[in-house]
PDB file of C-alpha atoms in Angstrom:
ATOM      1  CA  MET A   1      27.152 -20.532  -6.629  1.00 45.00           C
ATOM      2  CA  VAL A   2      29.324 -17.476  -5.023  1.00 55.00           C
ATOM      3  CA  GLY A   3      30.447 -19.591  -1.818  1.00 56.00           C
ATOM      4  CA  GLU A   4      30.033 -18.843   1.736  1.00 60.00           C
ATOM      5  CA  GLU A   5      31.390 -15.026   1.513  1.00 62.00           C
ATOM      6  CA  GLY A   6      28.978 -14.319  -1.295  1.00 68.00           C
ATOM      7  CA  ALA A   7      31.900 -11.972  -3.119  1.00 75.00           C
ATOM      8  CA  PHE A   8      33.890 -12.513  -6.276  1.00 80.00           C
ATOM      9  CA  VAL A   9      38.018 -11.992  -6.290  1.00 81.00           C
ATOM     10  CA  LEU A  10      38.750  -9.505  -9.392  1.00 80.00           C
ATOM     11  CA  GLY A  11      42.176  -8.473 -10.318  1.00 80.00           C
ATOM     12  CA  TRP A  12      43.794  -5.862 -12.308  1.00 81.00           C
ATOM     13  CA  ASP A  13      43.657  -8.217 -15.377  1.00 81.00           C
ATOM     14  CA  GLU A  14      40.904 -10.759 -14.926  1.00 79.00           C
ATOM     15  CA  VAL A  15      38.395 -12.521 -12.717  1.00 80.00           C
ATOM     16  CA  LEU A  16      40.018 -14.861 -10.310  1.00 78.00           C
ATOM     17  CA  THR A  17      36.625 -16.620  -9.358  1.00 79.00           C
ATOM     18  CA  GLU A  18      35.844 -16.544 -12.982  1.00 77.00           C
ATOM     19  CA  GLU A  19      33.897 -19.846 -12.804  1.00 78.00           C
ATOM     20  CA  GLU A  20      31.541 -18.318 -10.202  1.00 81.00           C
ATOM     21  CA  LEU A  21      30.953 -14.700 -11.890  1.00 84.00           C
ATOM     22  CA  PHE A  22      30.702 -16.200 -15.056  1.00 81.00           C
ATOM     23  CA  MET A  23      27.921 -18.943 -13.844  1.00 81.00           C
ATOM     24  CA  THR A  24      26.220 -16.267 -11.703  1.00 84.00           C
ATOM     25  CA  LEU A  25      25.992 -13.761 -14.490  1.00 86.00           C
ATOM     26  CA  LYS A  26      24.628 -16.417 -16.824  1.00 84.00           C
ATOM     27  CA  VAL A  27      21.856 -17.830 -14.226  1.00 84.00           C
ATOM     28  CA  LEU A  28      20.918 -14.050 -13.465  1.00 86.00           C
ATOM     29  CA  SER A  29      20.443 -12.982 -16.828  1.00 87.00           C
ATOM     30  CA  MET A  30      18.350 -15.575 -17.633  1.00 86.00           C
ATOM     31  CA  SER A  31      14.356 -15.657 -17.579  1.00 86.00           C
ATOM     32  CA  GLU A  32      12.485 -17.645 -15.770  1.00 88.00           C
ATOM     33  CA  LYS A  33      11.569 -20.165 -18.587  1.00 88.00           C
ATOM     34  CA  GLU A  34      15.213 -20.222 -19.506  1.00 85.00           C
ATOM     35  CA  PHE A  35      16.184 -20.772 -15.976  1.00 85.00           C
ATOM     36  CA  LYS A  36      13.689 -23.488 -15.142  1.00 85.00           C
ATOM     37  CA  GLU A  37      15.109 -25.267 -18.579  1.00 84.00           C
ATOM     38  CA  TYR A  38      18.419 -25.143 -17.439  1.00 83.00           C
ATOM     39  CA  LYS A  39      17.605 -26.398 -13.844  1.00 81.00           C
ATOM     40  CA  GLU A  40      16.101 -29.627 -15.817  1.00 82.00           C
ATOM     41  CA  GLN A  41      19.188 -30.261 -17.616  1.00 79.00           C
ATOM     42  CA  ASP A  42      21.158 -33.214 -16.166  1.00 55.00           C
ATOM     43  CA  GLY A  43      23.224 -31.101 -13.755  1.00 52.00           C
ATOM     44  CA  TRP A  44      25.209 -28.102 -14.438  1.00 57.00           C
ATOM     45  CA  GLU A  45      27.575 -29.619 -16.490  1.00 56.00           C
ATOM     46  CA  ASP A  46      26.531 -29.251 -19.796  1.00 51.00           C
ATOM     47  CA  ASP A  47      28.179 -25.920 -20.307  1.00 53.00           C
ATOM     48  CA  SER A  48      31.757 -26.834 -19.087  1.00 50.00           C
ATOM     49  CA  GLU A  49      33.012 -26.523 -22.635  1.00 47.00           C
ATOM     50  CA  GLU A  50      31.620 -23.067 -22.871  1.00 49.00           C
ATOM     51  CA  GLU A  51      33.265 -21.979 -19.244  1.00 48.00           C
ATOM     52  CA  GLU A  52      36.356 -23.620 -20.270  1.00 46.00           C
ATOM     53  CA  ASN A  53      36.330 -21.262 -23.422  1.00 49.00           C
ATOM     54  CA  SER A  54      35.182 -17.947 -21.356  1.00 53.00           C
ATOM     55  CA  THR A  55      38.368 -17.078 -19.528  1.00 64.00           C
ATOM     56  CA  LEU A  56      36.955 -13.478 -18.117  1.00 75.00           C
ATOM     57  CA  SER A  57      40.160 -11.369 -18.579  1.00 80.00           C
ATOM     58  CA  ASN A  58      39.592  -7.460 -18.588  1.00 77.00           C
ATOM     59  CA  GLU A  59      39.012  -7.720 -22.299  1.00 78.00           C
ATOM     60  CA  ALA A  60      36.666 -10.762 -22.302  1.00 81.00           C
ATOM     61  CA  LEU A  61      34.667  -9.010 -19.770  1.00 83.00           C
ATOM     62  CA  SER A  62      33.962  -5.775 -21.921  1.00 81.00           C
ATOM     63  CA  ARG A  63      32.744  -8.348 -24.495  1.00 83.00           C
ATOM     64  CA  LEU A  64      29.996  -9.803 -22.503  1.00 86.00           C
ATOM     65  CA  LYS A  65      26.216  -9.755 -23.619  1.00 88.00           C
ATOM     66  CA  THR A  66      24.566  -6.565 -22.564  1.00 90.00           C
ATOM     67  CA  PRO A  67      22.203  -8.264 -19.463  1.00 89.00           C
ATOM     68  CA  CYS A  68      25.367  -9.413 -17.889  1.00 89.00           C
ATOM     69  CA  LYS A  69      27.398  -6.375 -18.075  1.00 90.00           C
ATOM     70  CA  GLN A  70      24.045  -4.496 -16.815  1.00 92.00           C
ATOM     71  CA  LEU A  71      24.230  -6.692 -14.224  1.00 90.00           C
ATOM     72  CA  LEU A  72      28.179  -6.388 -13.053  1.00 90.00           C
ATOM     73  CA  TYR A  73      27.877  -2.423 -13.876  1.00 93.00           C
ATOM     74  CA  ASN A  74      24.869  -2.063 -11.165  1.00 92.00           C
ATOM     75  CA  SER A  75      27.125  -4.419  -9.195  1.00 89.00           C
ATOM     76  CA  ILE A  76      30.026  -2.478  -9.119  1.00 91.00           C
ATOM     77  CA  LEU A  77      27.989   0.724  -8.467  1.00 94.00           C
ATOM     78  CA  LEU A  78      26.462  -0.968  -5.302  1.00 92.00           C
ATOM     79  CA  THR A  79      29.617  -1.931  -4.220  1.00 90.00           C
ATOM     80  CA  LEU A  80      31.463   1.581  -4.335  1.00 94.00           C
ATOM     81  CA  GLN A  81      28.457   2.930  -2.492  1.00 94.00           C
ATOM     82  CA  THR A  82      29.710   0.912   0.535  1.00 92.00           C
ATOM     83  CA  TYR A  83      32.781   2.882   0.863  1.00 94.00           C
ATOM     84  CA  THR A  84      32.573   6.049   2.836  1.00 93.00           C
ATOM     85  CA  SER A  85      34.607   8.137   0.865  1.00 93.00           C
ATOM     86  CA  ASP A  86      35.143   8.194  -3.234  1.00 93.00           C
ATOM     87  CA  LEU A  87      38.240   7.696  -4.977  1.00 94.00           C
ATOM     88  CA  LYS A  88      39.412  11.159  -5.469  1.00 95.00           C
ATOM     89  CA  ALA A  89      39.470  11.805  -1.908  1.00 94.00           C
ATOM     90  CA  GLU A  90      41.586   8.792  -1.356  1.00 95.00           C
ATOM     91  CA  GLN A  91      43.991  10.152  -3.793  1.00 96.00           C
ATOM     92  CA  ASP A  92      43.843  13.484  -2.639  1.00 96.00           C
ATOM     93  CA  LEU A  93      44.846  12.017   0.840  1.00 95.00           C
ATOM     94  CA  LEU A  94      47.536  10.161  -0.639  1.00 96.00           C
ATOM     95  CA  ASP A  95      48.784  13.060  -2.753  1.00 96.00           C
ATOM     96  CA  ASN A  96      48.801  15.247   0.751  1.00 97.00           C
ATOM     97  CA  MET A  97      52.049  13.887   2.531  1.00 96.00           C
ATOM     98  CA  GLU A  98      51.472  15.950   5.674  1.00 96.00           C
ATOM     99  CA  LEU A  99      47.973  14.396   6.240  1.00 95.00           C
ATOM    100  CA  TYR A 100      48.888  11.122   4.961  1.00 96.00           C
ATOM    101  CA  GLU A 101      52.143  10.970   7.875  1.00 96.00           C
ATOM    102  CA  LYS A 102      49.550  11.713  10.491  1.00 96.00           C
ATOM    103  CA  LEU A 103      47.779   8.592   9.736  1.00 96.00           C
ATOM    104  CA  SER A 104      48.771   5.705  11.878  1.00 97.00           C
ATOM    105  CA  ARG A 105      50.940   2.611  10.087  1.00 97.00           C
ATOM    106  CA  ARG A 106      47.459   0.770   9.906  1.00 97.00           C
ATOM    107  CA  GLU A 107      45.761   3.704   8.885  1.00 97.00           C
ATOM    108  CA  GLN A 108      48.168   4.086   5.913  1.00 97.00           C
ATOM    109  CA  GLN A 109      47.940   0.396   4.876  1.00 97.00           C
ATOM    110  CA  ALA A 110      43.997   0.519   5.073  1.00 96.00           C
ATOM    111  CA  LEU A 111      43.969   3.612   2.695  1.00 97.00           C
ATOM    112  CA  HIS A 112      46.588   1.896   0.456  1.00 96.00           C
ATOM    113  CA  VAL A 113      43.944  -1.160   0.042  1.00 95.00           C
ATOM    114  CA  ARG A 114      40.518   0.832  -0.068  1.00 95.00           C
ATOM    115  CA  TYR A 115      42.340   3.089  -3.083  1.00 96.00           C
ATOM    116  CA  GLY A 116      43.483  -0.064  -4.731  1.00 94.00           C
ATOM    117  CA  GLN A 117      39.842  -1.506  -4.710  1.00 93.00           C
ATOM    118  CA  LYS A 118      38.344   1.270  -5.578  1.00 95.00           C
ATOM    119  CA  ARG A 119      40.624   1.726  -8.793  1.00 94.00           C
ATOM    120  CA  ILE A 120      39.954  -1.852  -9.724  1.00 92.00           C
ATOM    121  CA  LEU A 121      36.205  -0.951  -9.589  1.00 93.00           C
ATOM    122  CA  HIS A 122      36.610   2.175 -11.706  1.00 94.00           C
ATOM    123  CA  GLN A 123      38.732   0.250 -14.306  1.00 92.00           C
ATOM    124  CA  LEU A 124      35.464  -2.286 -14.665  1.00 90.00           C
ATOM    125  CA  LEU A 125      33.018   0.283 -14.710  1.00 92.00           C
ATOM    126  CA  GLU A 126      35.042   1.668 -18.132  1.00 91.00           C
ATOM    127  CA  LEU A 127      35.182  -1.970 -19.451  1.00 87.00           C
ATOM    128  CA  VAL A 128      31.465  -2.575 -18.998  1.00 88.00           C
TER     129      VAL A 128
END
């Protein structure tokens, strides 16, 4: 469902891999009985109409059912734990020009990427 990399692409305003995330949350929140029934249907295309009407904008994420929100929340927390520093540490480094200028160009770019990723993840935590 998620593809080879096993990751979802999240942007500032919406989920960019919304179909994959929607299906994953739906399946993971099913009971074993519901999953068996879902699998026995003629393919997974029966809910294509539901998916078409379910654009996962940030606003829509905040309206997900509680089990889906909990799965997403826990996934975000696990992702944040993979970083060696927190959002505040990144912000402090960005604010301290003396320390920031001591970083190589590559380290500065990596800092901006990490900071942006963490800001998106924290924004999503607030939504769910």
